[in-house]
Amino acid sequence: MSERIIDTHLHIWDLQRAEYPWLSGDTSILNRSYAIDEVGKEREEAGVTEAILVQASGNAEDTALMFEAAAANDWITGVVAWLPLQQPEKTAAQLDLYRRNPLFKGVRHQIHDEQDPQWLLQPAVIESLQLLAKENIPYDLVGIRAEHISTALELSGRVPGLRMIFDHLNQPPIAKGEKFGEWGQLMRQAAALPQFHAKISGLGTTAGRGKNWSAEDIRPYIAFILEHFGTGRCMLGGDWPVALLAGSYAHTWSVYRRLINELLPAQEATKIFSDNAAAFYGL
């Protein structure tokens, strides 16, 4: 039996089905539709046995697309959906629908695209997040600035029952080679609170070297996160297709798997590869 490897961060998008404002004017390889079958061969090469689809736009159409793909592919075992968090009544109604679907595993909003880094602290958003906490539904934090971490820290006090995970480790300062600066100080604070978890993902693109990044570029940051969050609150994500900007999906996974196996004994590595993701998202 093959080793269970869960990719906790996979995207698809269809420009004919939903709007993706963040792609407006984008001249990279990302500005086209990406279907789930495109990753199939590389997924097998990478040894990934299952994956979670994560929202790529703030609309219901994108979430519907993910649920359809998940229903048609047994190896997709969860969906992190979008909800209109600024409208608590609509959030509650949509939540009633989503939680009937066993593939619904979490919620995300693209806070890094919002002008206000404290977007999550709006009273209406907090009211919606309290609904998630009540239902024990986890929330994915996709921050890129130190202010996003400090906002999450404040949010943790206002919604203490909300389980949260930092997507892409909230953009560690890999490109600057900083070890570990304000990012490190704030992530240490977050790690001290058990409701925070860490998703080791997107680090190839964060390195800012295109396809020329290496395991040694990201090793110190993964080691830092493992040290402070422990092996019980970290998991891996491939971030396809965004990660294609920094090389192939299979290459990304080969680097992650090698580093985890070098940094941890086998029993602890298994937690990072599958056990923690299964527990966090209820897979």
Short mmCIF file of C-alpha atoms in Angstrom, two decimals, residues 1-282:
data_model
loop_
_atom_site.label_atom_id
_atom_site.label_comp_id
_atom_site.label_asym_id
_atom_site.label_seq_id
_atom_site.Cartn_x
_atom_site.Cartn_y
_atom_site.Cartn_z
CA MET A 1 0.00 0.00 0.00
CA SER A 2 1.37 3.41 -0.98
CA GLU A 3 2.13 6.07 1.61
CA ARG A 4 -0.71 8.50 2.23
CA ILE A 5 0.32 11.96 1.01
CA ILE A 6 -2.26 14.75 1.23
CA ASP A 7 -1.91 17.94 -0.79
CA THR A 8 -3.84 20.47 1.30
CA HIS A 9 -3.66 23.24 -1.29
CA LEU A 10 -4.67 22.67 -4.89
CA HIS A 11 -6.51 25.11 -7.16
CA ILE A 12 -8.55 24.96 -10.32
CA TRP A 13 -10.25 27.77 -12.15
CA ASP A 14 -12.39 28.25 -15.24
CA LEU A 15 -12.47 31.70 -16.77
CA GLN A 16 -15.73 30.85 -18.52
CA ARG A 17 -17.49 29.82 -15.32
CA ALA A 18 -16.38 32.38 -12.75
CA GLU A 19 -14.68 35.75 -12.39
CA TYR A 20 -11.09 35.90 -11.12
CA PRO A 21 -10.28 39.60 -10.59
CA TRP A 22 -6.72 38.87 -9.47
CA LEU A 23 -5.95 37.55 -12.97
CA SER A 24 -7.00 40.79 -14.66
CA GLY A 25 -4.00 42.05 -16.60
CA ASP A 26 -1.88 39.05 -15.61
CA THR A 27 0.51 38.15 -18.44
CA SER A 28 1.89 34.97 -16.85
CA ILE A 29 1.03 31.33 -17.53
CA LEU A 30 -1.68 31.58 -14.87
CA ASN A 31 -4.03 33.67 -17.00
CA ARG A 32 -5.98 30.77 -18.49
CA SER A 33 -8.33 28.09 -17.21
CA TYR A 34 -6.82 25.17 -15.26
CA ALA A 35 -8.79 21.91 -15.05
CA ILE A 36 -8.24 19.15 -12.53
CA ASP A 37 -7.18 16.55 -15.12
CA GLU A 38 -4.13 18.63 -16.04
CA VAL A 39 -2.39 17.76 -12.79
CA GLY A 40 -3.14 14.04 -12.90
CA LYS A 41 0.12 12.64 -14.31
CA GLU A 42 2.35 14.86 -12.18
CA ARG A 43 0.31 14.07 -9.09
CA GLU A 44 1.05 10.40 -9.55
CA GLU A 45 4.73 11.16 -10.18
CA ALA A 46 4.81 13.24 -6.99
CA GLY A 47 3.25 10.42 -4.98
CA VAL A 48 0.32 12.55 -3.86
CA THR A 49 -2.60 10.27 -3.01
CA GLU A 50 -5.30 12.85 -2.28
CA ALA A 51 -5.86 16.59 -2.30
CA ILE A 52 -8.01 19.44 -1.08
CA LEU A 53 -9.28 22.08 -3.49
CA VAL A 54 -8.98 25.63 -2.17
CA GLN A 55 -11.02 28.62 -3.34
CA ALA A 56 -9.47 30.82 -6.00
CA SER A 57 -12.05 33.59 -6.12
CA GLY A 58 -14.62 35.27 -3.92
CA ASN A 59 -17.78 34.04 -5.57
CA ALA A 60 -20.16 31.09 -5.43
CA GLU A 61 -19.36 30.04 -9.01
CA ASP A 62 -15.75 29.20 -8.13
CA THR A 63 -16.89 27.13 -5.16
CA ALA A 64 -19.47 25.30 -7.29
CA LEU A 65 -16.71 24.44 -9.77
CA MET A 66 -14.61 22.91 -6.98
CA PHE A 67 -17.48 20.82 -5.63
CA GLU A 68 -18.16 19.49 -9.12
CA ALA A 69 -14.52 18.52 -9.64
CA ALA A 70 -14.32 16.91 -6.20
CA ALA A 71 -17.47 14.87 -6.81
CA ALA A 72 -16.02 13.56 -10.09
CA ASN A 73 -12.57 12.65 -8.73
CA ASP A 74 -12.18 10.25 -5.81
CA TRP A 75 -8.71 11.56 -4.96
CA ILE A 76 -10.16 15.01 -4.15
CA THR A 77 -11.29 14.53 -0.57
CA GLY A 78 -12.20 18.07 0.44
CA VAL A 79 -13.08 21.60 -0.60
CA VAL A 80 -12.16 24.86 1.12
CA ALA A 81 -15.01 27.09 -0.01
CA TRP A 82 -15.80 30.79 -0.12
CA LEU A 83 -18.57 32.37 1.94
CA PRO A 84 -19.87 35.98 1.96
CA LEU A 85 -18.36 36.71 5.37
CA GLN A 86 -19.32 40.39 5.27
CA GLN A 87 -22.97 39.29 5.27
CA PRO A 88 -23.56 37.02 8.29
CA GLU A 89 -27.15 36.14 7.37
CA LYS A 90 -26.12 35.03 3.88
CA THR A 91 -23.14 33.22 5.34
CA ALA A 92 -25.43 31.30 7.70
CA ALA A 93 -27.78 30.35 4.86
CA GLN A 94 -24.96 29.23 2.58
CA LEU A 95 -23.32 27.35 5.43
CA ASP A 96 -26.52 25.37 5.92
CA LEU A 97 -26.23 24.22 2.31
CA TYR A 98 -22.50 23.52 2.28
CA ARG A 99 -22.35 21.47 5.44
CA ARG A 100 -24.76 18.94 3.92
CA ASN A 101 -21.96 18.14 1.48
CA PRO A 102 -19.36 15.78 3.03
CA LEU A 103 -16.70 17.33 0.79
CA PHE A 104 -17.03 20.72 2.51
CA LYS A 105 -13.99 21.03 4.80
CA GLY A 106 -13.20 24.69 5.33
CA VAL A 107 -13.54 28.34 4.33
CA ARG A 108 -11.20 30.96 2.87
CA HIS A 109 -11.34 34.58 1.74
CA GLN A 110 -8.51 36.19 -0.23
CA ILE A 111 -7.61 38.71 2.45
CA HIS A 112 -4.29 39.43 0.72
CA ASP A 113 -6.26 41.06 -2.11
CA GLU A 114 -8.15 43.34 0.27
CA GLN A 115 -6.79 46.88 0.71
CA ASP A 116 -7.33 46.77 4.46
CA PRO A 117 -4.98 44.29 6.18
CA GLN A 118 -7.46 44.23 9.09
CA TRP A 119 -10.34 43.12 6.87
CA LEU A 120 -10.99 40.14 9.15
CA LEU A 121 -11.70 42.39 12.13
CA GLN A 122 -14.88 43.92 10.70
CA PRO A 123 -17.80 43.23 13.09
CA ALA A 124 -19.82 41.48 10.37
CA VAL A 125 -16.89 39.27 9.39
CA ILE A 126 -16.26 38.36 13.02
CA GLU A 127 -19.94 37.43 13.38
CA SER A 128 -19.61 35.10 10.39
CA LEU A 129 -16.39 33.59 11.69
CA GLN A 130 -18.11 32.90 14.99
CA LEU A 131 -20.52 30.71 13.03
CA LEU A 132 -17.57 28.74 11.70
CA ALA A 133 -16.11 28.37 15.17
CA LYS A 134 -19.43 27.11 16.50
CA GLU A 135 -19.49 24.42 13.79
CA ASN A 136 -15.75 23.66 14.21
CA ILE A 137 -15.09 24.58 10.58
CA PRO A 138 -11.47 25.66 9.98
CA TYR A 139 -10.46 28.88 8.29
CA ASP A 140 -7.56 29.31 5.84
CA LEU A 141 -5.59 32.55 6.29
CA VAL A 142 -3.94 33.69 3.07
CA GLY A 143 -1.81 36.60 4.26
CA ILE A 144 1.29 38.13 2.70
CA ARG A 145 2.18 40.92 5.14
CA ALA A 146 3.17 41.11 8.78
CA GLU A 147 -0.08 42.99 9.41
CA HIS A 148 -2.02 39.92 8.30
CA ILE A 149 -0.38 37.88 11.06
CA SER A 150 -0.99 40.55 13.71
CA THR A 151 -4.61 40.77 12.55
CA ALA A 152 -4.95 36.99 12.90
CA LEU A 153 -3.50 37.23 16.41
CA GLU A 154 -6.10 39.82 17.37
CA LEU A 155 -8.83 37.76 15.73
CA SER A 156 -7.83 34.74 17.79
CA GLY A 157 -8.79 36.65 20.93
CA ARG A 158 -12.13 37.73 19.51
CA VAL A 159 -13.05 34.29 18.14
CA PRO A 160 -11.13 31.92 20.43
CA GLY A 161 -12.79 28.78 19.10
CA LEU A 162 -11.81 29.39 15.47
CA ARG A 163 -9.17 27.01 14.13
CA MET A 164 -6.95 28.80 11.62
CA ILE A 165 -4.13 27.84 9.28
CA PHE A 166 -1.54 30.11 7.67
CA ASP A 167 -1.53 29.36 3.95
CA HIS A 168 1.99 29.51 2.46
CA LEU A 169 3.29 30.30 5.98
CA ASN A 170 2.14 33.90 5.42
CA GLN A 171 5.01 34.59 3.02
CA PRO A 172 8.23 34.17 5.01
CA PRO A 173 11.09 36.52 4.01
CA ILE A 174 12.88 33.92 1.87
CA ALA A 175 13.61 36.32 -1.00
CA LYS A 176 15.39 38.70 1.40
CA GLY A 177 17.23 35.89 3.15
CA GLU A 178 16.01 37.29 6.46
CA LYS A 179 16.11 34.97 9.47
CA PHE A 180 13.55 35.68 10.62
CA GLY A 181 12.66 39.29 11.33
CA GLU A 182 9.19 40.56 12.07
CA TRP A 183 7.64 37.57 10.33
CA GLY A 184 9.45 35.26 12.71
CA GLN A 185 8.50 37.25 15.80
CA LEU A 186 4.82 37.22 14.88
CA MET A 187 4.80 33.57 13.85
CA ARG A 188 6.33 32.67 17.21
CA GLN A 189 3.42 34.43 18.89
CA ALA A 190 0.94 32.57 16.70
CA ALA A 191 2.64 29.25 17.36
CA ALA A 192 2.11 29.76 21.09
CA LEU A 193 -1.66 29.61 20.50
CA PRO A 194 -2.97 26.10 19.78
CA GLN A 195 -5.71 27.29 17.43
CA PHE A 196 -3.10 28.25 14.80
CA HIS A 197 -1.70 25.77 12.30
CA ALA A 198 0.84 26.13 9.49
CA LYS A 199 0.61 25.13 5.84
CA ILE A 200 4.00 24.59 4.23
CA SER A 201 3.12 25.62 0.69
CA GLY A 202 3.93 28.18 -1.98
CA LEU A 203 7.54 28.50 -0.84
CA GLY A 204 9.05 28.05 -4.28
CA THR A 205 7.26 31.13 -5.58
CA THR A 206 7.91 33.00 -2.31
CA ALA A 207 11.65 32.48 -2.85
CA GLY A 208 11.39 34.95 -5.74
CA ARG A 209 13.92 33.17 -7.95
CA GLY A 210 11.60 31.77 -10.58
CA LYS A 211 12.53 28.18 -11.29
CA ASN A 212 16.02 28.59 -9.81
CA TRP A 213 15.08 28.02 -6.16
CA SER A 214 16.45 25.10 -4.20
CA ALA A 215 15.76 23.08 -1.08
CA GLU A 216 18.43 25.07 0.74
CA ASP A 217 16.56 28.33 0.03
CA ILE A 218 13.55 27.17 2.02
CA ARG A 219 15.07 24.75 4.52
CA PRO A 220 15.61 27.35 7.32
CA TYR A 221 11.98 28.49 7.15
CA ILE A 222 10.53 25.00 7.24
CA ALA A 223 12.84 24.13 10.14
CA PHE A 224 11.73 27.30 11.96
CA ILE A 225 8.05 26.45 11.54
CA LEU A 226 8.53 22.85 12.65
CA GLU A 227 10.44 24.05 15.71
CA HIS A 228 7.78 26.51 16.84
CA PHE A 229 4.51 24.92 15.70
CA GLY A 230 5.69 21.39 16.37
CA THR A 231 5.03 18.35 14.23
CA GLY A 232 1.37 18.21 15.26
CA ARG A 233 0.21 21.42 13.56
CA CYS A 234 2.01 21.52 10.21
CA MET A 235 1.01 20.12 6.83
CA LEU A 236 1.96 20.39 3.14
CA GLY A 237 0.37 21.97 0.08
CA GLY A 238 1.52 21.97 -3.54
CA ASP A 239 -0.25 25.23 -4.56
CA TRP A 240 -0.78 24.05 -8.15
CA PRO A 241 -1.06 25.75 -10.59
CA VAL A 242 0.37 28.93 -8.98
CA ALA A 243 3.52 27.00 -8.05
CA LEU A 244 4.16 26.35 -11.76
CA LEU A 245 5.71 29.81 -11.81
CA ALA A 246 8.56 28.21 -9.86
CA GLY A 247 8.73 24.86 -11.64
CA SER A 248 6.77 21.67 -11.96
CA TYR A 249 4.33 20.25 -9.43
CA ALA A 250 6.42 17.09 -9.15
CA HIS A 251 9.56 19.13 -8.44
CA THR A 252 7.82 21.11 -5.70
CA TRP A 253 6.70 17.93 -4.00
CA SER A 254 10.08 16.23 -4.35
CA VAL A 255 11.71 19.16 -2.53
CA TYR A 256 9.11 19.23 0.24
CA ARG A 257 9.21 15.47 0.79
CA ARG A 258 13.00 15.38 0.83
CA LEU A 259 13.26 18.19 3.37
CA ILE A 260 10.62 16.75 5.70
CA ASN A 261 12.30 13.35 5.57
CA GLU A 262 15.68 14.95 6.31
CA LEU A 263 14.40 17.11 9.15
CA LEU A 264 12.19 14.55 10.90
CA PRO A 265 12.15 10.87 11.82
CA ALA A 266 9.69 8.77 9.81
CA GLN A 267 6.92 8.70 12.44
CA GLU A 268 6.93 12.49 12.74
CA ALA A 269 7.16 12.97 8.97
CA THR A 270 3.95 10.96 8.56
CA LYS A 271 2.14 13.59 10.61
CA ILE A 272 3.24 16.28 8.17
CA PHE A 273 2.47 14.20 5.09
CA SER A 274 -1.05 13.13 6.08
CA ASP A 275 -2.10 12.76 9.72
CA ASN A 276 -2.30 16.47 10.58
CA ALA A 277 -4.22 17.35 7.42
CA ALA A 278 -6.68 14.53 8.01
CA ALA A 279 -7.31 15.75 11.56
CA PHE A 280 -7.46 19.47 10.75
CA TYR A 281 -9.82 19.19 7.79
CA GLY A 282 -11.69 16.11 8.98
#
